[in-house]
mmCIF file of C-alpha atoms in Angstrom:
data_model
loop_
_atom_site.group_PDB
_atom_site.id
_atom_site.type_symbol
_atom_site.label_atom_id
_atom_site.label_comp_id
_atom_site.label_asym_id
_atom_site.label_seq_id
_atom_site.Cartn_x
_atom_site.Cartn_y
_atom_site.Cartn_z
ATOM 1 C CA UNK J 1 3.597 22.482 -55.678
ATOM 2 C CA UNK J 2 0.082 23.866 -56.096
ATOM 3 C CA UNK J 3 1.284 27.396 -55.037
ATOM 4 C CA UNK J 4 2.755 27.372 -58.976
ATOM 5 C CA UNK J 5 0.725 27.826 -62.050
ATOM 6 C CA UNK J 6 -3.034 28.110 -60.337
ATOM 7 C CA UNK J 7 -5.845 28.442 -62.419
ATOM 8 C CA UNK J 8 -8.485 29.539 -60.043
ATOM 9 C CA UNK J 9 -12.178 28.847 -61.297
ATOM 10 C CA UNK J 10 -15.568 29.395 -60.388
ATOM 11 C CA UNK J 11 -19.360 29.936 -61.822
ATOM 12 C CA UNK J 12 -19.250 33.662 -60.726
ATOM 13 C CA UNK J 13 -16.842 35.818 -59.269
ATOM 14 C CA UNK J 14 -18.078 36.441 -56.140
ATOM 15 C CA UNK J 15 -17.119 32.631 -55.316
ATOM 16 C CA UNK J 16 -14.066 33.396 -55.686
ATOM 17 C CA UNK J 17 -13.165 36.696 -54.584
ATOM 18 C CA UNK J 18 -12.099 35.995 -50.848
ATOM 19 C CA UNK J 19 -9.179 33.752 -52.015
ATOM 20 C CA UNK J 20 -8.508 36.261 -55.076
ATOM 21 C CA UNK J 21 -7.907 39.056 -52.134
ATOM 22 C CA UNK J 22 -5.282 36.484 -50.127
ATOM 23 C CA UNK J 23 -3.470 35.478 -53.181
ATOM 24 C CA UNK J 24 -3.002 39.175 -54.136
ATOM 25 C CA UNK J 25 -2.143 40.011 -50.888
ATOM 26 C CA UNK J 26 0.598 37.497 -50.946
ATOM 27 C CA UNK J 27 1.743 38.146 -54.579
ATOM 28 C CA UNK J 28 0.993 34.704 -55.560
ATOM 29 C CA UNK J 29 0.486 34.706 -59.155
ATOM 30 C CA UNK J 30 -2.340 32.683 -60.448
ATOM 31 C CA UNK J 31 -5.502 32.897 -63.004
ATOM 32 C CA UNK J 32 -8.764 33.032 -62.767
ATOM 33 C CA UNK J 33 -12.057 31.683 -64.965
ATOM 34 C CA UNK J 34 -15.062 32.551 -64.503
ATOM 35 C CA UNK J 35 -17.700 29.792 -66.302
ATOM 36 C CA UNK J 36 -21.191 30.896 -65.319
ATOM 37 C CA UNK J 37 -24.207 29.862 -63.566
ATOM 38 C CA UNK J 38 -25.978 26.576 -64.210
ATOM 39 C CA UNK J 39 -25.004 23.763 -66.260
ATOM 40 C CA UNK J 40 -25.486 25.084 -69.723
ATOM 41 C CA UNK J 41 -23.321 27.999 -68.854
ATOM 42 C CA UNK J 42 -20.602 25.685 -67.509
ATOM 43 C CA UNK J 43 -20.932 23.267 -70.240
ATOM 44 C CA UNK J 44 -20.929 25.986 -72.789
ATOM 45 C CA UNK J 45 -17.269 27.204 -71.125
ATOM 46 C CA UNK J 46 -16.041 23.667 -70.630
ATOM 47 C CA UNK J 47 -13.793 23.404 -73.675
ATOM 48 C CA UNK J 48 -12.029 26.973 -73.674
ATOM 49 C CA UNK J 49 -11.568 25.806 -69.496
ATOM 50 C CA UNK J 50 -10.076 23.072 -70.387
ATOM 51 C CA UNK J 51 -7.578 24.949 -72.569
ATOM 52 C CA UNK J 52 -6.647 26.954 -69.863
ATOM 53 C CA UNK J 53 -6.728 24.247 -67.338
ATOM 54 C CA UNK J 54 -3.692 22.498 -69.007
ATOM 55 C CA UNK J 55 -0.847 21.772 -67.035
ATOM 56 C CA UNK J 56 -2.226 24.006 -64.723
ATOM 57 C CA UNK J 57 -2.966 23.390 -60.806
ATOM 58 C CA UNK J 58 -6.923 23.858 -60.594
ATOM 59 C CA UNK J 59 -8.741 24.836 -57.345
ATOM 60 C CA UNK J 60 -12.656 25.187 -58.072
ATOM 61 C CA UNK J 61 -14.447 27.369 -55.809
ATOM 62 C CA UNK J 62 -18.325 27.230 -55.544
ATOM 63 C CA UNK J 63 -20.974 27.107 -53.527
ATOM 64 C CA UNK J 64 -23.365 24.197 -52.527
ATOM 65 C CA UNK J 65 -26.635 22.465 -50.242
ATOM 66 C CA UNK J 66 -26.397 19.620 -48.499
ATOM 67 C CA UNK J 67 -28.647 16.800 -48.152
ATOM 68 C CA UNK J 68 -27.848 16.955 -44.250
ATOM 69 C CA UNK J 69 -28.686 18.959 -41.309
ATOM 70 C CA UNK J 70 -27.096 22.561 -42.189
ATOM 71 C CA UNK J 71 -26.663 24.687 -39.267
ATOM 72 C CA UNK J 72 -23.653 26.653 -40.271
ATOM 73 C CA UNK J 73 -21.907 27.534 -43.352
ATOM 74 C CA UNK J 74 -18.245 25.113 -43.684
ATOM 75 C CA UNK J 75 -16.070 23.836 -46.398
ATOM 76 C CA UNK J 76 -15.663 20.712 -48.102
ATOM 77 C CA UNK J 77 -14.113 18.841 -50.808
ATOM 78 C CA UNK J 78 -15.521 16.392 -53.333
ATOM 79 C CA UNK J 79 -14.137 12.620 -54.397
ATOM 80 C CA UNK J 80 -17.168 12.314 -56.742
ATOM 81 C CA UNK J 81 -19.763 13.966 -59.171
ATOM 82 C CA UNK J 82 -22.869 12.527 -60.322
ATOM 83 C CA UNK J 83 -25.208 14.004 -62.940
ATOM 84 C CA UNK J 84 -28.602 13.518 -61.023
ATOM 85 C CA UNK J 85 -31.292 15.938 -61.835
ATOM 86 C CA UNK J 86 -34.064 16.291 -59.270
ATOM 87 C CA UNK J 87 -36.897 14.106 -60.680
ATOM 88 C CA UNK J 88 -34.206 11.128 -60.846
ATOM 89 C CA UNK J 89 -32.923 11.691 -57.400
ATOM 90 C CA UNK J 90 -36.323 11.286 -56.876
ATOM 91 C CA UNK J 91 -37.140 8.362 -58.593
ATOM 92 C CA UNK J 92 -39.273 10.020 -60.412
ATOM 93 C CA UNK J 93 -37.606 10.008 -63.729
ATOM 94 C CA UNK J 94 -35.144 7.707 -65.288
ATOM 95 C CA UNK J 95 -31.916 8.450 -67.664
ATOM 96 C CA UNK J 96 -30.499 5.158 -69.599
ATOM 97 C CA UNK J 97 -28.291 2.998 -67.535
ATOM 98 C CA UNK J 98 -24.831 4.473 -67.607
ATOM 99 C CA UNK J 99 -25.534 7.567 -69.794
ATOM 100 C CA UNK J 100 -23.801 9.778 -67.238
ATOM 101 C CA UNK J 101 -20.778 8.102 -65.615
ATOM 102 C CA UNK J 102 -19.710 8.803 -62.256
ATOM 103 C CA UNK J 103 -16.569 11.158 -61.488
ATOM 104 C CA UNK J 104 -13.992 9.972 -59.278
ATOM 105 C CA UNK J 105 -11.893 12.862 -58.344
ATOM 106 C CA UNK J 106 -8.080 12.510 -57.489
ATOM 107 C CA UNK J 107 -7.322 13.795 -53.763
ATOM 108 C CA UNK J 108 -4.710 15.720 -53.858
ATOM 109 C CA UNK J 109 -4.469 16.355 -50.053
ATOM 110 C CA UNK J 110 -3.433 20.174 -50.307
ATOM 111 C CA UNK J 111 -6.522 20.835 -48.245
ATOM 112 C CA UNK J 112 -7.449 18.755 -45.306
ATOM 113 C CA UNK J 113 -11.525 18.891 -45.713
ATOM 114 C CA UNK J 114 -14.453 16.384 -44.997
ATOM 115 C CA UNK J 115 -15.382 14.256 -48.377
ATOM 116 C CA UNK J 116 -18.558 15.233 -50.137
ATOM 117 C CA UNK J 117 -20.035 13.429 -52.950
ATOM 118 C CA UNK J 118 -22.010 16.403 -55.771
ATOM 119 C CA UNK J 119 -25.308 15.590 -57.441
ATOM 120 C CA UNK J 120 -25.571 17.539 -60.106
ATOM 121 C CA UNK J 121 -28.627 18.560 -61.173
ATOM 122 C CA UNK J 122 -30.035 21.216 -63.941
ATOM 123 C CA UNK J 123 -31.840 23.623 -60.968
ATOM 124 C CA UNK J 124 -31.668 24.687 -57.832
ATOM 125 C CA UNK J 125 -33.915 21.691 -56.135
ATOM 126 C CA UNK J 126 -36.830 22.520 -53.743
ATOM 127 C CA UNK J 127 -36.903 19.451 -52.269
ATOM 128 C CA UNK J 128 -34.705 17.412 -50.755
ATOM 129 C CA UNK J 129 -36.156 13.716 -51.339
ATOM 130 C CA UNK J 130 -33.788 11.096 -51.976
ATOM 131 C CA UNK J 131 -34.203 7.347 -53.017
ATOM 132 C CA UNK J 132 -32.070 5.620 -50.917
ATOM 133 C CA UNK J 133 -32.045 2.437 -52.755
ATOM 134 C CA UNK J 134 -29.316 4.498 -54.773
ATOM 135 C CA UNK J 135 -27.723 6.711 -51.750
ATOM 136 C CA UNK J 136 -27.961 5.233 -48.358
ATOM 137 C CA UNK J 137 -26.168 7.664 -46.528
ATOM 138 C CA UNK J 138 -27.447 11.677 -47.527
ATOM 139 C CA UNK J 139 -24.945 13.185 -44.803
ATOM 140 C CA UNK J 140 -22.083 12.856 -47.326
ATOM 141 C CA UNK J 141 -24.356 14.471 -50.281
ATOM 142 C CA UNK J 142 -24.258 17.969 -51.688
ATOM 143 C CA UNK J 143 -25.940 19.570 -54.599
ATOM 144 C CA UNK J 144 -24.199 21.691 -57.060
ATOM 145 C CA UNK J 145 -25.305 22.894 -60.894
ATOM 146 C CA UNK J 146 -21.861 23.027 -62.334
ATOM 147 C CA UNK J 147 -19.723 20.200 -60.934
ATOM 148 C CA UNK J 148 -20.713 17.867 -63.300
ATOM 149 C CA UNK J 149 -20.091 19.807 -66.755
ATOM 150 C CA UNK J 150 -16.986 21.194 -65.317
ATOM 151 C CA UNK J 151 -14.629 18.390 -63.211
ATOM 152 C CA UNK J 152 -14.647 16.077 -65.712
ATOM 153 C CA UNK J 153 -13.025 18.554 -68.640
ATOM 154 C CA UNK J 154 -10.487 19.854 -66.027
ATOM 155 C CA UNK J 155 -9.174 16.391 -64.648
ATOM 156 C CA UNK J 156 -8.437 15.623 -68.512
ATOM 157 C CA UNK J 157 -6.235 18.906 -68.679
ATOM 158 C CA UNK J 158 -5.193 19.755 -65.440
ATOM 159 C CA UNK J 159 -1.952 18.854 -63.171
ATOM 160 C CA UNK J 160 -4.222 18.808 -60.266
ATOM 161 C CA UNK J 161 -7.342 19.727 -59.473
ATOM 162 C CA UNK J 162 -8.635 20.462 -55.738
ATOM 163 C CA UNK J 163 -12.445 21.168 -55.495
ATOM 164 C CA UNK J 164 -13.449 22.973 -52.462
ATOM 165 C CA UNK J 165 -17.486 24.199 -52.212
ATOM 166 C CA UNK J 166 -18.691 26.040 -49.418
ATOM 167 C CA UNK J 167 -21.584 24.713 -48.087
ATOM 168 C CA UNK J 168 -24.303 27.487 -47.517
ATOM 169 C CA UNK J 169 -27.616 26.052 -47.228
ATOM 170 C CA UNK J 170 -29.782 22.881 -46.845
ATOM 171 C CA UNK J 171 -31.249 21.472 -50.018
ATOM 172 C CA UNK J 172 -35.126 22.575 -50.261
ATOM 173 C CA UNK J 173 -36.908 25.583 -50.638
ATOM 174 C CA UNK J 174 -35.402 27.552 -47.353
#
């Protein structure tokens, strides 16, 4: 049951801190881990996470921008992460085939929440150009800094893992 052993995470506390508030509130004992800001923080963290992430029931909380229209702030899951830096996403740049693998995330169904795909990337992106010879529909994208160094140490460790990223903002510079 994913109200037993939770490990809460997030890159900074303030992510986090809503839900922290309920589950005090209704003595639900859980954990938290905080990993930092960006990828190199996250990546840095990733192995003492995935310590604590074992046999634990993970629910990542962060924030995102989406490739879409954004008129409102909502929440969404993920069923995939892909390492995809701005310049590639861009077509502008060009990693070796299959360096970075693809993510598939298990659904665990706790939370009933639209499907987002995460492109990670190293920086917040100020533009929000895609090539869609490699994503043909940007309504189900969202960017993120940390998914990518984080997911894939937790699934290894985890019980179960529910991802759920609030999205704030439209990708680009507003």
């Amino acid at each position: 049951m994913i109200y037993d052993n939770i490990l809460l995470i997030s890159a900074a506390r303030f992510e986090a801190k809503p839900s922290i508030e309920i589950l005090r509130k209704n003595n639900i004992k859980y954990d938290y881990f905080e990993f930092g800001i960006g990828p190199i923080h996250a990546a840095k963290s990733a192995e003492k996470l995935k310590e604590r992430a074992k046999g634990k029931n993970v629910i990542y909380l962060g924030s995102c921008g989406t490739f879409s229209d954004f008129r409102e702030p909502y929440l969404a899951t993920v069923d995939q992460v892909h390492w995809m830096p701005t310049a590639e996403r861009m077509g502008l740049a060009k990693y070796m085939l299959d360096l970075h693998e693809a993510i598939i995330v298990p659904q665990s169904n706790h939370f009933k929440l639209p499907k987002k795909t995460v492109l990670t990337t190293s920086s917040v992106s100020l533009d929000a150009s895609i090539n869609l010879d490699t994503y043909s529909n940007p309504d189900i994208l969202i960017e993120n800094m940390e998914a990518y160094s984080i997911i894939g140490e937790v699934i290894e460790a985890a019980s179960s893992i529910d991802v759920i990223f609030g999205i704030t903002n439209a990708v680009g510079p507003d």
